[in-house]
Amino acid sequence: MRGARSQRIGSTAEREARRDGEHFMDEALYVRFQGTERHPRGHFPGVFILANELAAQGKLTEEQYRFWRSNNDWYDANYPNPTHVDPQVYAPEVHPGAVAWFKASAVDLIRRVDGYLELLAAHAVECRRLEAANPGRIVYEDEYQVVVVPEGEPSAG
């Protein structure tokens, strides 16, 4: 991805300082929150996958589980799921390395990520915020997000 900027997500105060000015969106058209460790398939999983894995492993407290469930439900109700539109959008044999990025204009959706970052931090799961004008080849797009295959990923075939 050309021109991507990366910031490790730290304390709540650091997140607030970044969010207050919305300065990160001056040039970036897309924003992604992801873990710092590669998934076995080669990509860096996003915050939703990381939180879903903690829930599936039974590692969340009752309060964290309530947060996770209600916020996942909110996201499902308020923006399209790319796999409901194209079930193959993340298929590694079709779109190797495909990952989702928020459009920078989806501010309300991006702001809600903070709770996921806090949940992940409570379990010592490090995350990084990426910003890019061109995160890769777009294979899916809606009003709020894109799914891209990063440049340099092997092509299917």
CSV table of N, CA and C in Angstrom, one decimal:
chain,number,residue,atom,x,y,z
A,1,MET,N,0.8,-1.2,0.0
A,1,MET,CA,0.0,0.0,0.0
A,1,MET,C,0.9,1.2,0.0
A,2,ARG,N,0.7,2.1,-0.9
A,2,ARG,CA,1.5,3.3,-1.1
A,2,ARG,C,1.0,4.4,-0.1
A,3,GLY,N,2.0,5.0,0.5
A,3,GLY,CA,1.7,6.2,1.3
A,3,GLY,C,0.9,5.9,2.6
A,4,ALA,N,1.0,4.7,3.1
A,4,ALA,CA,0.3,4.4,4.3
A,4,ALA,C,1.1,4.9,5.5
A,5,ARG,N,0.4,5.4,6.5
A,5,ARG,CA,1.0,5.8,7.8
A,5,ARG,C,0.5,4.9,8.8
A,6,SER,N,1.3,4.6,9.8
A,6,SER,CA,1.0,3.6,10.8
A,6,SER,C,1.3,4.2,12.2
A,7,GLN,N,0.3,4.0,13.1
A,7,GLN,CA,0.5,4.4,14.5
A,7,GLN,C,0.1,3.3,15.4
A,8,ARG,N,1.0,2.9,16.3
A,8,ARG,CA,0.6,2.0,17.3
A,8,ARG,C,-0.4,2.6,18.3
A,9,ILE,N,-1.5,1.9,18.6
A,9,ILE,CA,-2.5,2.4,19.5
A,9,ILE,C,-2.0,2.2,20.9
A,10,GLY,N,-2.0,3.3,21.6
A,10,GLY,CA,-1.5,3.2,23.0
A,10,GLY,C,-2.7,3.5,24.0
A,11,SER,N,-2.5,4.4,24.9
A,11,SER,CA,-3.4,4.7,26.0
A,11,SER,C,-4.7,5.3,25.4
A,12,THR,N,-5.7,5.4,26.3
A,12,THR,CA,-6.9,6.1,26.0
A,12,THR,C,-6.7,7.5,25.7
A,13,ALA,N,-5.8,8.1,26.5
A,13,ALA,CA,-5.4,9.6,26.3
A,13,ALA,C,-4.8,9.8,24.9
A,14,GLU,N,-4.0,8.9,24.4
A,14,GLU,CA,-3.4,9.0,23.1
A,14,GLU,C,-4.5,8.9,22.0
A,15,ARG,N,-5.4,8.0,22.2
A,15,ARG,CA,-6.5,7.8,21.3
A,15,ARG,C,-7.4,9.1,21.2
A,16,GLU,N,-7.7,9.6,22.4
A,16,GLU,CA,-8.5,10.9,22.5
A,16,GLU,C,-7.8,12.0,21.8
A,17,ALA,N,-6.5,12.2,22.0
A,17,ALA,CA,-5.7,13.3,21.4
A,17,ALA,C,-5.8,13.1,19.9
A,18,ARG,N,-5.7,11.9,19.3
A,18,ARG,CA,-5.7,11.7,17.9
A,18,ARG,C,-7.1,12.0,17.4
A,19,ARG,N,-8.1,11.6,18.1
A,19,ARG,CA,-9.5,11.7,17.6
A,19,ARG,C,-10.0,13.2,17.7
A,20,ASP,N,-9.5,13.9,18.7
A,20,ASP,CA,-10.0,15.3,18.9
A,20,ASP,C,-9.8,16.1,17.7
A,21,GLY,N,-8.7,16.1,17.1
A,21,GLY,CA,-8.4,16.9,15.9
A,21,GLY,C,-8.8,16.3,14.6
A,22,GLU,N,-9.1,15.0,14.6
A,22,GLU,CA,-9.4,14.3,13.4
A,22,GLU,C,-8.3,14.6,12.3
A,23,HIS,N,-7.1,15.0,12.8
A,23,HIS,CA,-6.0,15.4,11.9
A,23,HIS,C,-5.5,14.2,11.0
A,24,PHE,N,-5.8,13.0,11.5
A,24,PHE,CA,-5.3,11.9,10.7
A,24,PHE,C,-5.9,11.8,9.3
A,25,MET,N,-7.1,12.5,9.1
A,25,MET,CA,-7.8,12.3,7.9
A,25,MET,C,-7.5,13.4,6.9
A,26,ASP,N,-6.4,14.2,7.2
A,26,ASP,CA,-6.1,15.3,6.2
A,26,ASP,C,-5.8,14.8,4.8
A,27,GLU,N,-5.1,13.7,4.7
A,27,GLU,CA,-4.7,13.2,3.4
A,27,GLU,C,-5.2,11.8,3.2
A,28,ALA,N,-5.4,11.0,4.2
A,28,ALA,CA,-5.8,9.6,4.1
A,28,ALA,C,-7.2,9.5,3.7
A,29,LEU,N,-7.5,8.6,2.8
A,29,LEU,CA,-8.9,8.4,2.4
A,29,LEU,C,-9.4,7.2,3.1
A,30,TYR,N,-8.5,6.3,3.7
A,30,TYR,CA,-8.9,5.1,4.3
A,30,TYR,C,-8.2,4.9,5.6
A,31,VAL,N,-8.9,4.2,6.6
A,31,VAL,CA,-8.4,3.9,7.9
A,31,VAL,C,-8.6,2.5,8.2
A,32,ARG,N,-7.6,1.8,8.8
A,32,ARG,CA,-7.7,0.4,9.2
A,32,ARG,C,-7.1,0.3,10.6
A,33,PHE,N,-7.7,-0.6,11.4
A,33,PHE,CA,-7.2,-0.9,12.7
A,33,PHE,C,-6.9,-2.4,12.7
A,34,GLN,N,-5.7,-2.8,13.0
A,34,GLN,CA,-5.3,-4.2,12.9
A,34,GLN,C,-4.3,-4.6,14.0
A,35,GLY,N,-4.2,-5.9,14.2
A,35,GLY,CA,-3.2,-6.4,15.1
A,35,GLY,C,-1.8,-6.3,14.6
A,36,THR,N,-0.9,-6.5,15.4
A,36,THR,CA,0.6,-6.4,15.0
A,36,THR,C,1.2,-7.7,14.7
A,37,GLU,N,0.5,-8.8,14.9
A,37,GLU,CA,1.0,-10.1,14.6
A,37,GLU,C,0.3,-10.7,13.4
A,38,ARG,N,1.1,-11.3,12.5
A,38,ARG,CA,0.5,-11.9,11.3
A,38,ARG,C,-0.4,-13.1,11.6
A,39,HIS,N,-1.5,-13.2,10.9
A,39,HIS,CA,-2.3,-14.3,10.9
A,39,HIS,C,-1.6,-15.5,10.2
A,40,PRO,N,-1.9,-16.7,10.5
A,40,PRO,CA,-1.3,-17.8,9.7
A,40,PRO,C,-1.5,-17.7,8.2
A,41,ARG,N,-2.6,-17.1,7.7
A,41,ARG,CA,-2.8,-16.9,6.3
A,41,ARG,C,-2.0,-15.8,5.7
A,42,GLY,N,-1.2,-15.1,6.6
A,42,GLY,CA,-0.3,-14.1,6.1
A,42,GLY,C,-0.7,-12.6,6.3
A,43,HIS,N,-1.9,-12.3,6.6
A,43,HIS,CA,-2.3,-10.9,6.7
A,43,HIS,C,-2.3,-10.6,8.2
A,44,PHE,N,-2.6,-9.3,8.5
A,44,PHE,CA,-2.7,-8.8,9.9
A,44,PHE,C,-4.2,-8.7,10.2
A,45,PRO,N,-4.8,-9.5,11.1
A,45,PRO,CA,-6.2,-9.4,11.3
A,45,PRO,C,-6.7,-8.1,11.9
A,46,GLY,N,-7.9,-7.7,11.5
A,46,GLY,CA,-8.4,-6.5,12.0
A,46,GLY,C,-9.0,-6.6,13.4
A,47,VAL,N,-9.4,-5.5,14.0
A,47,VAL,CA,-9.8,-5.5,15.4
A,47,VAL,C,-11.1,-6.3,15.6
A,48,PHE,N,-12.0,-6.4,14.6
A,48,PHE,CA,-13.2,-7.2,14.8
A,48,PHE,C,-12.9,-8.7,14.8
A,49,ILE,N,-12.0,-9.1,14.0
A,49,ILE,CA,-11.6,-10.6,14.0
A,49,ILE,C,-10.9,-10.9,15.3
A,50,LEU,N,-10.0,-10.0,15.8
A,50,LEU,CA,-9.3,-10.2,17.0
A,50,LEU,C,-10.3,-10.3,18.2
A,51,ALA,N,-11.3,-9.4,18.2
A,51,ALA,CA,-12.2,-9.4,19.3
A,51,ALA,C,-13.1,-10.6,19.2
A,52,ASN,N,-13.5,-11.0,18.0
A,52,ASN,CA,-14.3,-12.2,17.8
A,52,ASN,C,-13.6,-13.5,18.3
A,53,GLU,N,-12.3,-13.5,18.0
A,53,GLU,CA,-11.5,-14.7,18.5
A,53,GLU,C,-11.5,-14.8,20.0
A,54,LEU,N,-11.3,-13.6,20.7
A,54,LEU,CA,-11.3,-13.6,22.2
A,54,LEU,C,-12.7,-14.1,22.7
A,55,ALA,N,-13.8,-13.7,22.0
A,55,ALA,CA,-15.1,-14.1,22.4
A,55,ALA,C,-15.3,-15.6,22.2
A,56,ALA,N,-14.9,-16.1,21.0
A,56,ALA,CA,-15.0,-17.5,20.7
A,56,ALA,C,-14.2,-18.4,21.7
A,57,GLN,N,-13.1,-17.9,22.2
A,57,GLN,CA,-12.2,-18.6,23.1
A,57,GLN,C,-12.7,-18.5,24.5
A,58,GLY,N,-13.8,-17.7,24.8
A,58,GLY,CA,-14.3,-17.6,26.1
A,58,GLY,C,-13.5,-16.7,27.0
A,59,LYS,N,-12.7,-15.8,26.5
A,59,LYS,CA,-11.7,-15.0,27.3
A,59,LYS,C,-12.3,-13.7,27.8
A,60,LEU,N,-13.5,-13.4,27.3
A,60,LEU,CA,-14.1,-12.1,27.7
A,60,LEU,C,-14.8,-12.2,29.0
A,61,THR,N,-14.7,-11.1,29.8
A,61,THR,CA,-15.5,-11.0,31.0
A,61,THR,C,-17.0,-10.8,30.6
A,62,GLU,N,-17.9,-10.9,31.6
A,62,GLU,CA,-19.3,-10.7,31.2
A,62,GLU,C,-19.5,-9.3,30.6
A,63,GLU,N,-18.9,-8.3,31.2
A,63,GLU,CA,-19.0,-6.9,30.7
A,63,GLU,C,-18.4,-6.8,29.3
A,64,GLN,N,-17.3,-7.3,29.1
A,64,GLN,CA,-16.7,-7.3,27.8
A,64,GLN,C,-17.5,-8.0,26.8
A,65,TYR,N,-18.1,-9.2,27.2
A,65,TYR,CA,-18.9,-9.9,26.3
A,65,TYR,C,-20.1,-9.1,25.9
A,66,ARG,N,-20.8,-8.4,26.8
A,66,ARG,CA,-21.9,-7.6,26.5
A,66,ARG,C,-21.5,-6.5,25.6
A,67,PHE,N,-20.4,-5.8,25.8
A,67,PHE,CA,-19.9,-4.8,24.9
A,67,PHE,C,-19.7,-5.4,23.5
A,68,TRP,N,-19.0,-6.5,23.4
A,68,TRP,CA,-18.7,-7.1,22.1
A,68,TRP,C,-19.9,-7.4,21.4
A,69,ARG,N,-20.9,-8.1,22.1
A,69,ARG,CA,-22.1,-8.6,21.4
A,69,ARG,C,-22.9,-7.4,20.9
A,70,SER,N,-23.1,-6.4,21.8
A,70,SER,CA,-24.0,-5.3,21.4
A,70,SER,C,-23.4,-4.4,20.3
A,71,ASN,N,-22.1,-4.3,20.3
A,71,ASN,CA,-21.4,-3.5,19.3
A,71,ASN,C,-21.3,-4.2,18.0
A,72,ASN,N,-21.1,-5.5,18.0
A,72,ASN,CA,-21.1,-6.3,16.8
A,72,ASN,C,-22.5,-6.2,16.2
A,73,ASP,N,-23.5,-6.3,17.0
A,73,ASP,CA,-24.9,-6.2,16.5
A,73,ASP,C,-25.1,-4.8,15.9
A,74,TRP,N,-24.6,-3.7,16.6
A,74,TRP,CA,-24.7,-2.4,16.0
A,74,TRP,C,-24.1,-2.2,14.7
A,75,TYR,N,-22.9,-2.7,14.5
A,75,TYR,CA,-22.2,-2.7,13.2
A,75,TYR,C,-23.0,-3.4,12.2
A,76,ASP,N,-23.5,-4.6,12.5
A,76,ASP,CA,-24.2,-5.4,11.6
A,76,ASP,C,-25.5,-4.7,11.1
A,77,ALA,N,-26.1,-3.9,12.0
A,77,ALA,CA,-27.3,-3.2,11.7
A,77,ALA,C,-27.1,-1.9,10.9
A,78,ASN,N,-25.9,-1.4,11.0
A,78,ASN,CA,-25.6,0.0,10.5
A,78,ASN,C,-24.7,0.0,9.3
A,79,TYR,N,-24.1,-1.1,8.9
A,79,TYR,CA,-23.3,-1.0,7.6
A,79,TYR,C,-23.3,-2.4,7.0
A,80,PRO,N,-23.1,-2.4,5.7
A,80,PRO,CA,-23.1,-3.7,5.0
A,80,PRO,C,-21.9,-4.6,5.4
A,81,ASN,N,-22.2,-5.9,5.4
A,81,ASN,CA,-21.1,-6.9,5.6
A,81,ASN,C,-20.7,-7.3,4.2
A,82,PRO,N,-19.4,-7.0,3.8
A,82,PRO,CA,-19.0,-7.4,2.4
A,82,PRO,C,-19.3,-8.8,2.0
A,83,THR,N,-19.2,-9.8,3.0
A,83,THR,CA,-19.4,-11.2,2.7
A,83,THR,C,-20.9,-11.5,2.4
A,84,HIS,N,-21.8,-10.6,2.8
A,84,HIS,CA,-23.2,-10.8,2.4
A,84,HIS,C,-23.4,-10.4,1.0
A,85,VAL,N,-22.6,-9.5,0.5
A,85,VAL,CA,-22.7,-9.0,-0.9
A,85,VAL,C,-21.9,-9.9,-1.8
A,86,ASP,N,-20.7,-10.3,-1.4
A,86,ASP,CA,-19.9,-11.2,-2.2
A,86,ASP,C,-19.2,-12.2,-1.2
A,87,PRO,N,-19.8,-13.4,-1.2
A,87,PRO,CA,-19.3,-14.4,-0.2
A,87,PRO,C,-17.8,-14.8,-0.5
A,88,GLN,N,-17.3,-14.5,-1.7
A,88,GLN,CA,-15.9,-14.8,-2.0
A,88,GLN,C,-14.9,-13.6,-1.8
A,89,VAL,N,-15.4,-12.5,-1.2
A,89,VAL,CA,-14.5,-11.3,-1.2
A,89,VAL,C,-13.3,-11.5,-0.4
A,90,TYR,N,-13.3,-12.4,0.7
A,90,TYR,CA,-12.1,-12.6,1.5
A,90,TYR,C,-11.5,-14.0,1.1
A,91,ALA,N,-12.0,-14.7,0.2
A,91,ALA,CA,-11.5,-16.0,-0.2
A,91,ALA,C,-10.0,-15.9,-0.7
A,92,PRO,N,-9.1,-16.6,0.0
A,92,PRO,CA,-7.7,-16.4,-0.3
A,92,PRO,C,-7.3,-16.9,-1.8
A,93,GLU,N,-8.1,-17.8,-2.3
A,93,GLU,CA,-7.8,-18.2,-3.7
A,93,GLU,C,-8.3,-17.3,-4.7
A,94,VAL,N,-9.3,-16.4,-4.3
A,94,VAL,CA,-9.8,-15.4,-5.2
A,94,VAL,C,-9.1,-14.0,-5.0
A,95,HIS,N,-9.1,-13.6,-3.7
A,95,HIS,CA,-8.5,-12.3,-3.4
A,95,HIS,C,-7.5,-12.5,-2.2
A,96,PRO,N,-6.3,-13.0,-2.6
A,96,PRO,CA,-5.3,-13.3,-1.5
A,96,PRO,C,-4.9,-12.0,-0.7
A,97,GLY,N,-5.0,-12.1,0.6
A,97,GLY,CA,-4.6,-11.0,1.5
A,97,GLY,C,-5.6,-9.9,1.6
A,98,ALA,N,-6.9,-10.2,1.1
A,98,ALA,CA,-7.9,-9.1,1.2
A,98,ALA,C,-8.2,-8.7,2.6
A,99,VAL,N,-8.3,-7.4,2.8
A,99,VAL,CA,-8.6,-6.8,4.1
A,99,VAL,C,-9.5,-5.6,3.9
A,100,ALA,N,-10.3,-5.3,5.0
A,100,ALA,CA,-11.3,-4.2,4.9
A,100,ALA,C,-10.6,-2.9,5.5
A,101,TRP,N,-11.0,-1.8,4.9
A,101,TRP,CA,-10.6,-0.5,5.4
A,101,TRP,C,-11.8,0.4,5.5
A,102,PHE,N,-11.9,1.1,6.6
A,102,PHE,CA,-13.0,2.1,6.6
A,102,PHE,C,-12.7,3.3,5.7
A,103,LYS,N,-13.7,3.9,5.1
A,103,LYS,CA,-13.5,5.1,4.4
A,103,LYS,C,-13.3,6.2,5.5
A,104,ALA,N,-12.5,7.1,5.3
A,104,ALA,CA,-12.2,8.2,6.3
A,104,ALA,C,-13.5,9.0,6.6
A,105,SER,N,-14.4,9.0,5.7
A,105,SER,CA,-15.7,9.7,5.8
A,105,SER,C,-16.6,9.0,6.8
A,106,ALA,N,-16.4,7.7,7.1
A,106,ALA,CA,-17.2,7.0,8.0
A,106,ALA,C,-16.9,7.2,9.5
A,107,VAL,N,-16.9,8.5,9.9
A,107,VAL,CA,-16.4,8.9,11.2
A,107,VAL,C,-17.1,8.2,12.3
A,108,ASP,N,-18.5,8.1,12.2
A,108,ASP,CA,-19.2,7.5,13.3
A,108,ASP,C,-18.8,6.0,13.5
A,109,LEU,N,-18.6,5.3,12.4
A,109,LEU,CA,-18.2,3.9,12.5
A,109,LEU,C,-16.8,3.8,13.1
A,110,ILE,N,-15.9,4.7,12.7
A,110,ILE,CA,-14.5,4.7,13.2
A,110,ILE,C,-14.4,5.0,14.6
A,111,ARG,N,-15.2,6.0,15.1
A,111,ARG,CA,-15.2,6.3,16.5
A,111,ARG,C,-15.5,5.1,17.4
A,112,ARG,N,-16.4,4.3,17.0
A,112,ARG,CA,-16.9,3.2,17.8
A,112,ARG,C,-15.8,2.1,18.0
A,113,VAL,N,-14.7,2.2,17.2
A,113,VAL,CA,-13.6,1.2,17.3
A,113,VAL,C,-12.9,1.3,18.6
A,114,ASP,N,-12.9,2.5,19.3
A,114,ASP,CA,-12.2,2.7,20.5
A,114,ASP,C,-12.5,1.7,21.6
A,115,GLY,N,-13.8,1.3,21.7
A,115,GLY,CA,-14.2,0.3,22.7
A,115,GLY,C,-13.6,-1.1,22.4
A,116,TYR,N,-13.4,-1.4,21.1
A,116,TYR,CA,-12.8,-2.6,20.7
A,116,TYR,C,-11.3,-2.6,21.1
A,117,LEU,N,-10.7,-1.4,20.8
A,117,LEU,CA,-9.3,-1.2,21.2
A,117,LEU,C,-9.0,-1.4,22.7
A,118,GLU,N,-9.9,-0.8,23.5
A,118,GLU,CA,-9.8,-1.0,24.9
A,118,GLU,C,-10.0,-2.5,25.3
A,119,LEU,N,-10.9,-3.1,24.7
A,119,LEU,CA,-11.2,-4.6,25.0
A,119,LEU,C,-9.9,-5.4,24.7
A,120,LEU,N,-9.3,-5.1,23.5
A,120,LEU,CA,-8.1,-5.8,23.1
A,120,LEU,C,-6.9,-5.5,24.0
A,121,ALA,N,-6.8,-4.2,24.4
A,121,ALA,CA,-5.7,-3.8,25.2
A,121,ALA,C,-5.8,-4.5,26.6
A,122,ALA,N,-7.0,-4.7,27.1
A,122,ALA,CA,-7.2,-5.4,28.4
A,122,ALA,C,-6.7,-6.9,28.3
A,123,HIS,N,-6.6,-7.4,27.1
A,123,HIS,CA,-6.1,-8.8,26.9
A,123,HIS,C,-4.7,-8.8,26.3
A,124,ALA,N,-4.0,-7.6,26.4
A,124,ALA,CA,-2.7,-7.5,25.9
A,124,ALA,C,-2.5,-7.8,24.4
A,125,VAL,N,-3.6,-7.5,23.6
A,125,VAL,CA,-3.5,-7.7,22.2
A,125,VAL,C,-3.2,-6.3,21.6
A,126,GLU,N,-2.0,-6.2,21.0
A,126,GLU,CA,-1.5,-4.9,20.4
A,126,GLU,C,-2.2,-4.7,19.1
A,127,CYS,N,-2.5,-3.4,18.9
A,127,CYS,CA,-3.1,-3.0,17.6
A,127,CYS,C,-2.4,-1.8,17.0
A,128,ARG,N,-2.6,-1.6,15.7
A,128,ARG,CA,-2.0,-0.5,15.0
A,128,ARG,C,-3.1,0.1,14.2
A,129,ARG,N,-3.0,1.5,14.0
A,129,ARG,CA,-3.9,2.2,13.2
A,129,ARG,C,-3.2,2.5,11.9
A,130,LEU,N,-3.7,2.2,10.8
A,130,LEU,CA,-3.1,2.5,9.5
A,130,LEU,C,-4.0,3.5,8.8
A,131,GLU,N,-3.4,4.4,8.1
A,131,GLU,CA,-4.1,5.4,7.3
A,131,GLU,C,-3.5,5.4,5.9
A,132,ALA,N,-4.2,5.5,4.8
A,132,ALA,CA,-3.7,5.4,3.5
A,132,ALA,C,-4.6,6.1,2.5
A,133,ALA,N,-4.0,6.7,1.5
A,133,ALA,CA,-4.7,7.2,0.4
A,133,ALA,C,-5.0,6.1,-0.6
A,134,ASN,N,-4.1,5.1,-0.7
A,134,ASN,CA,-4.3,4.0,-1.6
A,134,ASN,C,-3.8,2.7,-1.0
A,135,PRO,N,-4.7,2.0,-0.3
A,135,PRO,CA,-4.3,0.8,0.5
A,135,PRO,C,-4.1,-0.4,-0.4
A,136,GLY,N,-4.5,-0.4,-1.7
A,136,GLY,CA,-4.4,-1.5,-2.5
A,136,GLY,C,-5.5,-1.5,-3.6
A,137,ARG,N,-5.6,-2.7,-4.3
A,137,ARG,CA,-6.5,-2.9,-5.3
A,137,ARG,C,-7.9,-3.1,-4.7
A,138,ILE,N,-8.9,-2.3,-5.0
A,138,ILE,CA,-10.2,-2.4,-4.4
A,138,ILE,C,-11.0,-3.5,-5.1
A,139,VAL,N,-11.4,-4.5,-4.3
A,139,VAL,CA,-12.2,-5.6,-4.8
A,139,VAL,C,-13.7,-5.6,-4.3
A,140,TYR,N,-14.0,-4.6,-3.4
A,140,TYR,CA,-15.3,-4.4,-2.9
A,140,TYR,C,-15.4,-3.0,-2.4
A,141,GLU,N,-16.5,-2.3,-2.6
A,141,GLU,CA,-16.7,-1.0,-2.1
A,141,GLU,C,-18.2,-0.7,-1.8
A,142,ASP,N,-18.4,-0.1,-0.7
A,142,ASP,CA,-19.7,0.5,-0.3
A,142,ASP,C,-19.5,1.9,0.2
A,143,GLU,N,-20.6,2.4,0.7
A,143,GLU,CA,-20.5,3.8,1.2
A,143,GLU,C,-19.5,4.0,2.4
A,144,TYR,N,-19.3,3.0,3.1
A,144,TYR,CA,-18.5,3.1,4.4
A,144,TYR,C,-17.1,2.5,4.3
A,145,GLN,N,-16.9,1.6,3.4
A,145,GLN,CA,-15.6,0.8,3.5
A,145,GLN,C,-15.3,0.3,2.1
A,146,VAL,N,-14.0,-0.2,2.1
A,146,VAL,CA,-13.5,-0.9,0.9
A,146,VAL,C,-12.9,-2.2,1.4
A,147,VAL,N,-12.8,-3.2,0.6
A,147,VAL,CA,-12.0,-4.4,0.8
A,147,VAL,C,-10.9,-4.3,-0.3
A,148,VAL,N,-9.7,-4.5,0.1
A,148,VAL,CA,-8.6,-4.3,-0.9
A,148,VAL,C,-7.7,-5.5,-0.8
A,149,VAL,N,-7.0,-5.8,-1.9
A,149,VAL,CA,-5.9,-6.7,-1.9
A,149,VAL,C,-4.6,-5.8,-2.0
A,150,PRO,N,-3.8,-5.9,-0.9
A,150,PRO,CA,-2.7,-5.0,-0.8
A,150,PRO,C,-1.7,-5.2,-2.0
A,151,GLU,N,-1.1,-4.1,-2.5
A,151,GLU,CA,-0.1,-4.2,-3.6
A,151,GLU,C,1.0,-5.1,-3.1
A,152,GLY,N,1.5,-5.9,-4.1
A,152,GLY,CA,2.6,-6.8,-3.8
A,152,GLY,C,2.1,-8.2,-3.3
A,153,GLU,N,0.8,-8.4,-3.1
A,153,GLU,CA,0.3,-9.7,-2.7
A,153,GLU,C,0.3,-10.5,-4.0
A,154,PRO,N,0.5,-11.8,-3.9
A,154,PRO,CA,0.5,-12.7,-5.1
A,154,PRO,C,-0.9,-12.7,-5.6
A,155,SER,N,-1.0,-12.8,-6.9
A,155,SER,CA,-2.4,-12.8,-7.6
A,155,SER,C,-2.9,-14.3,-7.6
A,156,ALA,N,-4.2,-14.4,-7.6
A,156,ALA,CA,-4.8,-15.7,-7.7
A,156,ALA,C,-4.5,-16.3,-9.1
A,157,GLY,N,-4.4,-17.6,-9.1
A,157,GLY,CA,-4.2,-18.2,-10.4
A,157,GLY,C,-3.2,-19.2,-10.3
